[in-house]
Coordinates of C-alpha atoms in Angstrom, one line a residue:
Chain W
M1 CA 103.8 114.5 90.1
K2 CA 104.1 118.6 91.4
L3 CA 107.8 119.7 92.0
Q4 CA 108.3 121.0 95.4
P5 CA 110.4 123.5 95.0
L6 CA 113.5 123.5 97.1
E7 CA 114.6 126.5 99.0
F8 CA 117.2 127.4 97.2
E9 CA 115.2 127.2 94.2
K10 CA 113.3 130.0 95.1
P11 CA 114.7 132.4 92.5
V12 CA 114.2 130.0 90.1
L13 CA 110.8 130.1 90.1
D14 CA 110.2 133.4 90.9
L15 CA 111.7 133.9 87.5
E16 CA 109.7 131.1 85.9
A17 CA 106.3 132.6 87.8
K18 CA 107.4 136.3 86.5
L19 CA 107.8 134.8 82.8
A20 CA 104.3 132.8 82.9
D21 CA 102.6 136.4 84.3
L22 CA 104.2 138.4 81.7
R23 CA 102.9 135.9 78.9
S24 CA 99.6 135.5 79.8
S25 CA 98.7 139.4 81.0
S26 CA 100.7 139.6 77.0
A27 CA 98.1 136.9 75.8
A28 CA 94.8 138.9 77.5
N29 CA 96.3 142.8 76.2
D30 CA 97.3 142.0 73.1
I31 CA 100.6 144.1 74.3
N32 CA 103.8 142.8 72.0
I33 CA 106.4 141.6 75.5
E34 CA 109.0 139.1 73.1
A35 CA 111.7 141.4 74.0
E36 CA 111.2 141.8 77.9
A37 CA 110.0 138.0 77.7
A38 CA 113.2 137.0 75.7
K39 CA 114.8 139.3 78.8
L40 CA 113.4 137.2 81.0
E41 CA 114.0 133.5 79.3
E42 CA 118.0 134.5 79.1
K43 CA 118.4 135.7 82.9
L44 CA 115.9 132.4 84.0
E45 CA 118.5 130.2 81.9
K46 CA 121.3 132.2 84.0
T47 CA 120.0 131.6 87.1
R48 CA 119.1 128.7 86.6
H49 CA 122.7 127.2 85.6
E50 CA 124.0 129.6 87.9
I51 CA 122.2 127.5 90.6
Y52 CA 122.2 124.4 89.5
T53 CA 125.7 123.8 88.3
K54 CA 127.1 125.1 91.6
L55 CA 125.1 123.2 94.1
T56 CA 126.7 122.9 97.9
P57 CA 126.8 119.2 99.2
W58 CA 124.2 120.3 101.1
Q59 CA 121.8 120.8 98.8
R60 CA 122.8 117.3 97.1
V61 CA 121.9 116.2 99.9
Q62 CA 118.6 117.5 99.3
I63 CA 118.1 116.7 95.7
A64 CA 118.9 113.0 96.9
R65 CA 115.9 113.6 98.9
H66 CA 113.7 115.1 96.8
P67 CA 110.3 113.2 96.9
A68 CA 110.2 113.9 92.7
R69 CA 112.5 111.8 91.9
P70 CA 113.2 108.4 90.7
F71 CA 112.8 105.6 92.7
A72 CA 114.2 102.4 92.4
L73 CA 111.4 101.0 91.0
D74 CA 110.7 103.4 88.4
Y75 CA 114.5 102.4 87.3
M76 CA 113.6 99.0 87.1
Q77 CA 110.3 99.2 85.0
L78 CA 112.4 102.6 83.1
S79 CA 116.1 101.5 82.5
F80 CA 115.7 98.1 82.8
T81 CA 113.0 96.2 80.6
D82 CA 110.9 92.4 81.0
F83 CA 111.1 93.1 85.1
V84 CA 109.9 90.4 86.6
E85 CA 109.4 90.7 90.7
L86 CA 110.2 88.3 92.8
H87 CA 108.9 88.7 96.4
G88 CA 110.4 87.2 100.1
D89 CA 113.9 85.8 101.6
R90 CA 112.4 81.9 102.3
L91 CA 112.6 82.7 105.7
F92 CA 110.4 84.7 107.7
G93 CA 108.9 87.5 105.0
D94 CA 108.9 89.7 102.3
D95 CA 110.6 93.4 102.4
S96 CA 108.1 95.8 100.4
A97 CA 111.0 98.8 101.6
M98 CA 113.7 96.4 99.4
P99 CA 111.5 95.2 96.1
G100 CA 114.0 93.3 93.8
G101 CA 114.0 90.3 90.9
L102 CA 114.8 89.7 87.5
A103 CA 115.2 92.5 84.5
T104 CA 117.3 93.1 81.0
I105 CA 119.6 96.2 81.0
G106 CA 121.0 96.6 77.1
K107 CA 122.2 92.6 76.4
H108 CA 122.4 91.8 80.2
K109 CA 119.6 89.4 81.8
C110 CA 120.7 90.1 85.6
T111 CA 118.8 90.3 89.2
V112 CA 118.4 93.5 90.4
I113 CA 117.8 94.9 93.7
G114 CA 117.2 98.1 95.4
H115 CA 115.9 100.4 98.4
Q116 CA 112.2 101.5 97.4
K117 CA 110.8 104.9 99.1
G118 CA 107.0 105.5 98.5
R119 CA 105.8 109.6 97.4
D120 CA 102.8 109.8 99.8
T121 CA 102.4 108.9 103.3
K122 CA 100.0 105.8 102.1
E123 CA 103.1 104.4 100.1
N124 CA 106.0 105.1 102.8
L125 CA 104.1 103.6 105.3
K126 CA 104.3 100.1 102.7
R127 CA 108.0 100.9 101.8
N128 CA 109.1 102.0 105.4
F129 CA 110.9 105.4 103.8
G130 CA 113.4 103.0 102.0
S131 CA 114.5 102.0 105.5
A132 CA 115.1 98.1 104.9
H133 CA 114.4 95.5 107.7
P134 CA 116.8 92.1 108.1
E135 CA 114.3 90.7 105.2
G136 CA 115.2 93.0 102.6
Y137 CA 119.3 92.0 102.9
R138 CA 118.4 88.2 103.3
K139 CA 116.1 88.3 99.9
A140 CA 119.4 90.7 98.0
L141 CA 121.3 87.2 99.3
R142 CA 118.9 84.8 97.9
L143 CA 118.6 86.9 94.6
M144 CA 122.2 87.3 94.0
R145 CA 122.9 83.4 94.6
M146 CA 120.3 82.5 92.3
G147 CA 121.5 85.1 90.0
E148 CA 124.8 84.0 90.6
K149 CA 123.7 79.7 90.0
F150 CA 122.1 81.1 87.0
G151 CA 125.0 82.7 85.7
L152 CA 123.3 86.5 85.9
P153 CA 124.9 89.7 87.1
F154 CA 123.4 92.0 89.8
V155 CA 122.6 94.9 90.0
S156 CA 121.5 97.2 93.2
L157 CA 120.0 100.7 93.0
I158 CA 121.0 102.3 96.1
D159 CA 118.2 104.6 97.7
T160 CA 118.0 104.4 101.8
P161 CA 118.4 106.8 104.5
G162 CA 119.7 104.2 106.5
A163 CA 118.7 100.4 107.7
Y164 CA 115.6 100.9 109.5
P165 CA 116.2 101.5 113.4
G166 CA 113.5 99.0 114.8
V167 CA 113.1 96.6 117.1
G168 CA 112.7 93.9 115.3
A169 CA 114.9 94.7 113.2
E170 CA 117.0 94.1 116.3
E171 CA 115.5 90.7 116.9
R172 CA 116.4 89.5 114.3
H173 CA 119.4 90.8 113.8
I174 CA 120.5 93.7 110.6
S175 CA 123.5 93.6 111.6
E176 CA 123.9 89.8 110.8
A177 CA 122.3 90.6 107.4
I178 CA 123.9 93.5 106.4
A179 CA 127.7 91.6 107.3
L180 CA 126.6 88.5 105.6
N181 CA 125.6 90.0 102.8
L182 CA 129.2 92.4 102.9
R183 CA 131.2 88.9 103.0
E184 CA 129.5 87.0 100.3
M185 CA 128.9 89.8 97.7
M186 CA 132.6 90.0 98.0
A187 CA 133.1 86.6 96.6
L188 CA 129.8 86.6 94.5
K189 CA 130.4 84.7 91.4
T190 CA 129.1 87.2 89.0
P191 CA 129.6 90.6 87.8
T192 CA 128.3 93.2 90.1
V193 CA 126.9 96.9 89.6
A194 CA 126.0 99.0 92.5
V195 CA 124.4 102.6 92.0
V196 CA 123.5 104.8 94.9
I197 CA 120.3 106.2 93.1
G198 CA 119.7 109.1 96.0
E199 CA 120.5 108.3 99.3
G200 CA 123.8 106.1 100.4
G201 CA 123.0 105.7 104.6
S202 CA 125.6 104.0 105.9
G203 CA 125.8 100.0 106.1
G204 CA 122.0 100.0 104.8
A205 CA 123.7 100.9 102.2
L206 CA 127.0 99.3 101.9
G207 CA 124.9 95.7 102.4
I208 CA 124.1 96.0 99.0
G209 CA 126.9 97.8 97.4
V210 CA 129.7 95.9 98.2
A211 CA 130.5 95.4 94.0
D212 CA 132.7 95.4 90.8
R213 CA 132.1 98.4 90.2
V214 CA 130.4 101.3 92.1
L215 CA 128.6 104.4 91.0
M216 CA 126.6 107.5 92.0
L217 CA 124.1 109.6 90.3
E218 CA 125.4 113.1 90.4
N219 CA 122.6 114.3 92.6
S220 CA 122.9 111.4 95.4
Y221 CA 125.5 111.0 98.7
Y222 CA 126.8 107.9 100.3
S223 CA 127.8 108.5 103.8
V224 CA 128.7 106.9 107.1
I225 CA 126.7 109.2 108.8
S226 CA 123.4 111.2 107.8
P227 CA 124.6 114.7 107.7
E228 CA 121.8 115.6 110.9
G229 CA 123.3 112.9 112.8
C230 CA 126.7 114.2 112.8
A231 CA 125.9 118.0 113.8
A232 CA 124.1 116.2 116.4
I233 CA 127.0 114.3 117.8
L234 CA 129.9 116.2 116.5
W235 CA 128.4 120.2 116.5
K236 CA 125.9 119.2 119.2
H237 CA 123.0 120.2 117.1
R238 CA 121.5 119.4 114.1
K239 CA 121.0 123.0 112.3
H240 CA 124.7 122.7 112.1
A241 CA 123.5 119.5 109.2
P242 CA 125.3 121.9 105.9
E243 CA 128.7 121.9 107.4
A244 CA 128.8 118.2 107.9
A245 CA 127.4 117.5 104.9
E246 CA 130.6 119.5 104.0
A247 CA 132.8 117.5 106.0
L248 CA 132.0 114.1 105.4
K249 CA 132.8 114.2 101.7
L250 CA 129.3 112.6 100.9
T251 CA 129.1 114.0 97.1
G252 CA 129.4 111.9 94.1
Q253 CA 132.4 114.1 92.8
D254 CA 134.0 114.0 96.6
L255 CA 134.2 110.1 96.2
L256 CA 135.3 109.7 93.3
G257 CA 138.1 112.3 94.0
L258 CA 139.0 110.0 96.9
G259 CA 138.7 106.5 94.8
L260 CA 136.0 105.3 96.4
I261 CA 133.8 105.1 93.5
D262 CA 134.2 104.3 89.7
E263 CA 131.7 107.3 87.7
V264 CA 129.6 110.1 88.5
I265 CA 126.6 109.5 86.1
S266 CA 125.5 113.1 85.5
E267 CA 121.6 114.3 86.0
P268 CA 119.5 116.8 83.5
L269 CA 120.0 120.1 84.8
G270 CA 118.2 120.6 88.0
G271 CA 118.2 116.6 89.5
A272 CA 116.7 113.7 87.9
H273 CA 113.1 114.8 88.6
Q274 CA 113.6 117.3 86.5
D275 CA 113.2 115.3 83.1
Q276 CA 112.9 111.2 84.1
T277 CA 113.2 110.0 81.0
A278 CA 116.9 111.5 80.3
A279 CA 117.7 110.3 84.2
V280 CA 116.5 106.9 83.2
L281 CA 118.2 107.0 80.3
N282 CA 122.2 107.9 81.5
L283 CA 121.3 104.9 84.0
R284 CA 121.0 102.4 81.6
L285 CA 123.7 103.7 79.5
A286 CA 126.2 103.3 82.4
V287 CA 124.7 100.2 83.5
T288 CA 125.0 98.8 80.2
K289 CA 128.4 100.1 79.7
H290 CA 130.3 98.6 83.3
L291 CA 128.3 95.4 82.4
D292 CA 129.5 94.7 78.8
E293 CA 133.2 95.4 80.6
L294 CA 132.6 92.9 83.6
S295 CA 130.9 90.1 81.0
E296 CA 133.9 90.4 79.2
Q297 CA 136.3 89.3 82.4
P298 CA 137.3 86.2 82.9
L299 CA 135.5 85.1 86.6
E300 CA 139.3 84.8 88.5
Q301 CA 139.9 88.1 87.4
L302 CA 136.6 89.6 88.0
L303 CA 136.8 88.2 91.7
E304 CA 140.8 89.8 92.3
T305 CA 140.0 93.0 91.3
R306 CA 136.8 93.5 93.1
Y307 CA 138.7 92.2 96.2
A308 CA 141.6 94.8 95.5
K309 CA 139.7 97.3 94.9
F310 CA 138.2 97.1 98.7
R311 CA 141.2 96.0 99.7
K312 CA 143.2 99.5 99.3
F313 CA 140.7 101.7 100.9
G314 CA 142.2 103.2 103.9
E315 CA 144.7 106.1 104.7
F316 CA 147.0 105.8 107.3
A317 CA 150.6 106.0 108.9
G318 CA 153.4 104.8 110.2
A319 CA 153.2 101.2 108.5
Chain U
M1 CA 110.0 131.2 142.2
S2 CA 108.3 129.2 145.1
I3 CA 108.5 130.7 148.4
F4 CA 109.4 127.5 150.3
S5 CA 112.3 126.2 149.2
R6 CA 113.4 122.8 149.7
P7 CA 115.6 122.7 152.7
S8 CA 119.0 120.9 152.1
F9 CA 119.8 118.0 154.5
Y10 CA 123.0 117.3 153.1
S11 CA 125.9 119.4 153.2
D12 CA 126.8 121.5 149.3
K13 CA 130.2 119.9 149.5
K14 CA 129.8 116.0 148.1
R15 CA 132.2 113.0 150.0
E16 CA 135.0 113.5 147.2
L17 CA 136.8 110.5 146.8
P18 CA 140.0 110.9 145.0
T19 CA 140.1 109.8 141.2
G20 CA 141.1 106.9 139.7
L21 CA 141.8 105.3 142.8
W22 CA 138.2 103.5 143.6
Q23 CA 135.4 102.7 141.1
K24 CA 131.5 102.1 141.7
C25 CA 130.0 99.4 139.8
P26 CA 127.2 100.4 138.0
A27 CA 125.4 97.2 138.3
C28 CA 125.5 96.7 142.3
S29 CA 127.1 99.8 143.3
E30 CA 130.2 97.9 145.3
L31 CA 133.1 100.4 145.6
I32 CA 135.9 98.1 144.6
H33 CA 139.5 99.5 144.4
N34 CA 140.8 100.0 140.9
L35 CA 143.8 97.4 141.5
E36 CA 141.4 94.9 143.0
L37 CA 139.0 95.6 139.7
Q38 CA 142.0 94.6 137.7
Q39 CA 143.8 92.0 139.4
N40 CA 139.8 90.6 138.8
F41 CA 140.2 91.4 135.2
R42 CA 137.8 93.9 135.7
V43 CA 134.9 92.0 136.7
C44 CA 133.1 93.2 139.8
P45 CA 134.1 90.8 142.4
R46 CA 130.5 91.1 144.0
C47 CA 128.1 90.5 141.2
D48 CA 130.4 89.8 138.5
H49 CA 129.4 93.1 136.3
H50 CA 132.4 92.8 133.7
F51 CA 133.2 96.4 133.2
V52 CA 135.5 97.7 130.1
Q53 CA 138.7 96.0 129.7
P54 CA 141.7 97.7 128.5
A55 CA 143.0 96.0 125.2
T56 CA 146.7 95.2 126.8
E57 CA 145.0 93.6 130.0
R58 CA 143.2 91.3 127.7
V59 CA 145.6 90.3 125.6
E60 CA 147.9 89.7 128.7
M61 CA 145.3 87.8 130.4
L62 CA 144.0 85.8 127.1
V63 CA 147.3 84.3 125.9
D64 CA 150.3 82.0 126.8
A65 CA 152.8 83.9 128.8
E66 CA 154.8 85.7 126.3
T67 CA 153.5 84.9 122.7
F68 CA 152.0 87.5 121.7
E69 CA 153.9 89.0 118.5
E70 CA 152.6 92.4 118.1
H71 CA 151.6 93.6 114.4
D72 CA 151.5 97.1 112.9
A73 CA 152.1 98.3 116.2
N74 CA 152.7 101.5 114.7
M75 CA 149.9 102.2 112.4
V76 CA 148.9 105.5 113.0
S77 CA 145.3 107.3 111.8
V78 CA 145.4 110.1 109.3
D79 CA 143.0 113.0 108.5
T80 CA 142.0 112.6 105.2
L81 CA 139.0 114.6 104.9
K82 CA 141.1 117.5 107.4
F83 CA 137.8 117.3 109.2
T84 CA 136.4 120.2 111.2
G85 CA 133.6 119.8 114.0
Q86 CA 133.9 121.3 117.1
A87 CA 137.6 119.8 117.1
S88 CA 139.9 119.1 114.8
Y89 CA 139.8 114.8 114.2
T90 CA 143.7 115.7 114.7
E91 CA 143.6 116.9 117.8
R92 CA 141.6 114.3 119.0
L93 CA 143.8 111.7 118.0
R94 CA 146.1 113.2 120.2
S95 CA 144.7 113.5 123.0
Y96 CA 143.2 110.0 122.7
Q97 CA 146.7 108.3 122.5
K98 CA 147.9 110.2 125.5
K99 CA 144.9 109.4 127.8
T100 CA 144.9 105.7 126.5
G101 CA 148.7 105.3 125.2
L102 CA 147.3 103.7 122.3
K103 CA 148.3 104.2 118.7
D104 CA 144.6 103.6 117.7
A105 CA 141.6 101.3 118.6
V106 CA 142.7 97.7 117.8
L107 CA 145.9 95.7 118.9
T108 CA 146.8 92.9 116.6
G109 CA 148.9 89.9 116.6
F110 CA 149.9 86.2 116.2
C111 CA 149.8 84.4 119.5
Q112 CA 149.3 81.2 121.5
I113 CA 146.5 80.5 123.5
Q114 CA 147.3 76.6 125.5
G115 CA 149.5 76.1 123.1
L116 CA 147.3 76.8 119.8
K117 CA 148.5 79.0 117.9
L118 CA 146.1 82.1 116.5
G119 CA 145.8 85.4 115.1
L120 CA 144.2 87.4 117.3
A121 CA 142.6 91.2 118.0
V122 CA 141.6 93.0 120.4
M123 CA 139.8 96.3 120.5
D124 CA 139.9 99.0 122.6
F125 CA 136.6 100.6 123.6
N126 CA 138.7 103.1 125.6
F127 CA 140.1 105.1 122.2
I128 CA 137.6 107.1 120.8
A129 CA 134.8 104.3 121.7
A130 CA 136.5 101.9 119.8
T131 CA 135.1 103.5 116.6
M132 CA 137.0 102.0 113.4
G133 CA 138.4 103.8 110.5
S134 CA 141.2 103.0 108.3
V135 CA 144.1 102.1 111.1
V136 CA 141.4 99.4 113.0
G137 CA 140.3 98.2 109.5
E138 CA 143.7 98.1 107.9
K139 CA 145.3 96.3 111.0
L140 CA 142.7 93.7 110.9
T141 CA 142.1 92.7 107.3
R142 CA 146.4 92.7 107.5
L143 CA 145.7 90.2 110.4
I144 CA 143.3 88.1 108.7
E145 CA 145.4 88.0 105.7
R146 CA 147.9 86.8 107.6
S147 CA 146.3 84.4 109.9
T148 CA 144.8 82.7 106.1
Q149 CA 148.5 82.7 104.4
E150 CA 149.6 81.1 107.7
R151 CA 146.8 78.9 107.8
L152 CA 145.9 80.5 111.5
P153 CA 142.2 80.6 113.6
V154 CA 141.2 83.8 113.8
V155 CA 139.7 85.3 117.1
I156 CA 138.4 88.8 117.0
V157 CA 137.4 90.6 120.8
S158 CA 134.8 93.2 119.6
A159 CA 133.7 96.8 121.2
S160 CA 132.8 99.6 119.3
G161 CA 130.5 102.5 118.9
G162 CA 130.5 101.3 115.4
A163 CA 131.9 103.5 112.2
R164 CA 135.0 106.9 112.6
M165 CA 132.3 109.2 111.3
Y166 CA 135.7 111.7 111.2
E167 CA 136.7 109.8 108.0
G168 CA 133.3 110.0 106.7
A169 CA 133.0 106.8 103.6
I170 CA 136.3 105.7 103.4
S171 CA 135.8 104.0 107.2
L172 CA 132.2 102.7 105.8
M173 CA 134.3 100.8 103.5
Q174 CA 136.4 99.2 106.3
M175 CA 133.4 97.0 106.8
A176 CA 134.1 95.5 103.3
K177 CA 137.1 95.4 103.5
T178 CA 137.7 93.3 106.4
C179 CA 134.3 91.2 105.5
G180 CA 136.3 90.3 102.2
A181 CA 139.5 89.1 104.0
L182 CA 137.0 87.0 106.0
S183 CA 135.6 85.3 103.1
R184 CA 139.0 84.1 101.9
H185 CA 139.7 83.3 105.4
S186 CA 136.6 81.5 105.5
A187 CA 136.9 80.0 102.3
K188 CA 140.2 77.6 103.1
R189 CA 137.8 76.3 106.1
L190 CA 140.0 78.3 108.8
P191 CA 137.6 79.1 112.2
Y192 CA 136.8 82.1 113.2
I193 CA 135.4 83.0 116.4
S194 CA 133.6 86.2 117.2
V195 CA 133.8 87.9 121.1
M196 CA 131.3 90.5 121.4
T197 CA 132.0 92.6 124.8
H198 CA 130.5 95.8 125.9
P199 CA 129.5 97.5 123.9
T200 CA 129.0 96.3 120.2
T201 CA 127.4 98.3 118.1
G202 CA 126.7 100.0 114.3
G203 CA 129.8 99.7 111.7
V204 CA 131.4 96.4 113.8
S205 CA 128.0 95.1 114.5
A206 CA 127.2 94.8 111.3
S207 CA 130.6 93.9 109.3
F208 CA 133.2 91.2 111.0
A209 CA 131.7 91.0 114.7
T210 CA 128.7 89.1 113.9
V211 CA 129.6 86.8 111.1
G212 CA 132.2 84.1 113.1
D213 CA 131.8 80.6 112.7
V214 CA 130.9 80.5 116.6
N215 CA 129.9 83.9 118.4
L216 CA 130.5 84.7 121.6
A217 CA 129.8 87.2 124.1
E218 CA 130.5 88.3 127.6
P219 CA 127.7 88.6 130.0
R220 CA 125.6 92.2 130.1
A221 CA 127.5 92.9 126.7
M222 CA 124.8 95.6 124.9
V223 CA 125.2 94.4 121.1
G224 CA 123.1 95.5 118.1
F225 CA 122.9 97.7 115.0
A226 CA 121.2 101.0 116.3
G227 CA 121.1 102.8 119.7
P228 CA 118.1 102.4 122.0
R229 CA 117.2 105.9 121.9
V230 CA 117.5 106.0 118.2
I231 CA 114.8 103.2 117.9
R232 CA 112.8 104.9 120.8
E233 CA 112.8 107.8 119.2
T234 CA 112.5 106.4 115.8
T235 CA 109.3 103.9 116.5
H236 CA 107.8 105.3 120.0
Q237 CA 107.6 102.1 121.1
D238 CA 109.0 100.5 124.2
L239 CA 111.9 98.9 124.5
P240 CA 111.6 95.0 125.9
A241 CA 113.1 94.0 128.6
G242 CA 116.6 93.2 128.0
F243 CA 116.8 94.8 124.9
Q244 CA 120.0 94.0 123.0
T245 CA 121.5 92.6 125.9
A246 CA 124.6 89.7 125.0
E247 CA 121.2 87.1 126.2
F248 CA 119.0 88.7 124.8
L249 CA 120.8 87.6 121.2
R250 CA 121.8 84.6 123.3
D251 CA 117.7 84.0 122.7
H252 CA 117.2 84.8 119.6
G253 CA 119.9 83.2 117.5
L254 CA 122.5 85.3 117.1
V255 CA 125.3 84.5 120.1
D256 CA 126.2 81.0 120.5
Q257 CA 127.0 81.0 124.0
I258 CA 127.9 84.0 126.9
V259 CA 131.2 83.2 128.5
H260 CA 132.1 84.5 131.6
R261 CA 135.4 86.8 131.4
K262 CA 137.5 84.5 133.5
Q263 CA 136.7 81.4 131.5
M264 CA 137.0 83.1 127.4
R265 CA 140.8 82.1 127.3
E266 CA 139.4 78.1 128.2
T267 CA 136.7 78.6 125.9
L268 CA 138.4 79.6 123.4
H269 CA 141.0 77.2 123.5
R270 CA 138.3 74.4 123.5
L271 CA 136.2 75.3 120.7
L272 CA 139.0 76.3 118.4
S273 CA 140.6 72.2 119.2
Y274 CA 137.3 71.4 117.8
L275 CA 137.4 73.6 114.6
H276 CA 140.7 73.9 113.6
N277 CA 142.6 70.9 112.2
I278 CA 146.3 71.5 112.6
Q279 CA 147.6 69.4 109.8

């Protein structure tokens, strides 16, 4: 897939184009340009480094939403092996915005579920842009419970702008579907790992995100509200989204600093879509490491630690 | 610019009502004196429309006299993220504290209802739309944990605009925290009754408010995950009549019963006397 450049990546692209130009003209005219090409290459590397190591929160949000990024199913098929998809919530339907099933990662057989986006309009209509209905959350709970029954850990891959705000979703109680997962995941008798791979949009993300370990990819975000939504309310205009992204403290590093997540998984320079193989490997190593640690713990300790971890979230005074 | 301007039949001066003395019922337009409204539990005497009721008044209405022992009365929010928008979080907190006389958006404590002891929480929509930040999450969690400890039922009267944006992902995590505490309460076979009042939305509806053993709601209360404007803009769909009202949710299977405010105390007691085994 052709990578669609983001606005702040323009300097990198310009240099890449210049370099390609130089190469092709040298080939055509048989001139030796090695010295100049080397200089350009050096400059390109420097520019890349400068841009990609100093990404602002808003730039990370844009990378998190990049359509060429690996999506949940890519990880399920590549970071995991032997993925078997299982459909349906046994109540109403199957939610294509949240595929899941059985898969193996490292030595761990587990149940896995994630929000799935599409890369083009047709696929996005099928996947509902990664916004799940209640059926998705109920399928997730069904899979978790099945895993609990058969001693399989549960892994979730979070990538959603939010749970779907639609008539059907409300009629079938999206609120309750999410709430029930929050309550049940806290007491699930099996190790759980959640990874934010792209967008961690509010309750829709948390609905499969209460886990023993919560990890975030370097260029993902996790927030109580989208930067645009926050800007519209607090700055009275969506154009202030970059400031809102800053204020919300939504990047992996910020949340690690606040103690709300356990690890930031690094991405290839410029984002997971620049080198999918590396991204897929990084996720596999991180999830495997955490499952290795968690599967060593006695169940009682696991549940106590999980409860204590979420229990301590909150900052207040006067008590 | 039009040549003919519309003649004005009305004087420019609006008939001014002394503010704070009278309220107009949004349902039937009846003018009601504030004192009368308060004495009628903030229910319109003409059409039964349920106004937002301040938490202190609701506690007084629900519990046996002199039995409410408030918990964590001095807990206050802090601006961990140093949130700067158009107004800083600290300023906003201060102005709402002044306006409402409350420290934050929920009152919690042990009390008795017709002699039955329980843990009660009441949210107050007048305080930053009763959004849930750390204080709301922590006070609720402590109440649920203490009730689990003392083997008491829990009743939470919700009203909320959702999670409190100013506390970022910390506020989001309060949803998990409160639901986690409920999971332990439930595992001890202790009853939890959720009472949804107008409006109960967003992160509060998507956490503790919708997972009661029994879910009650006040008449015509708006309850839902997403706001109707967001749904209309996302789906370009007309919303069904009565969408996201308590009655709609009863008909769609989420709410067990719609209960008039004046019958709430009696109903809670009746339900708990079935569900709660006092050994």
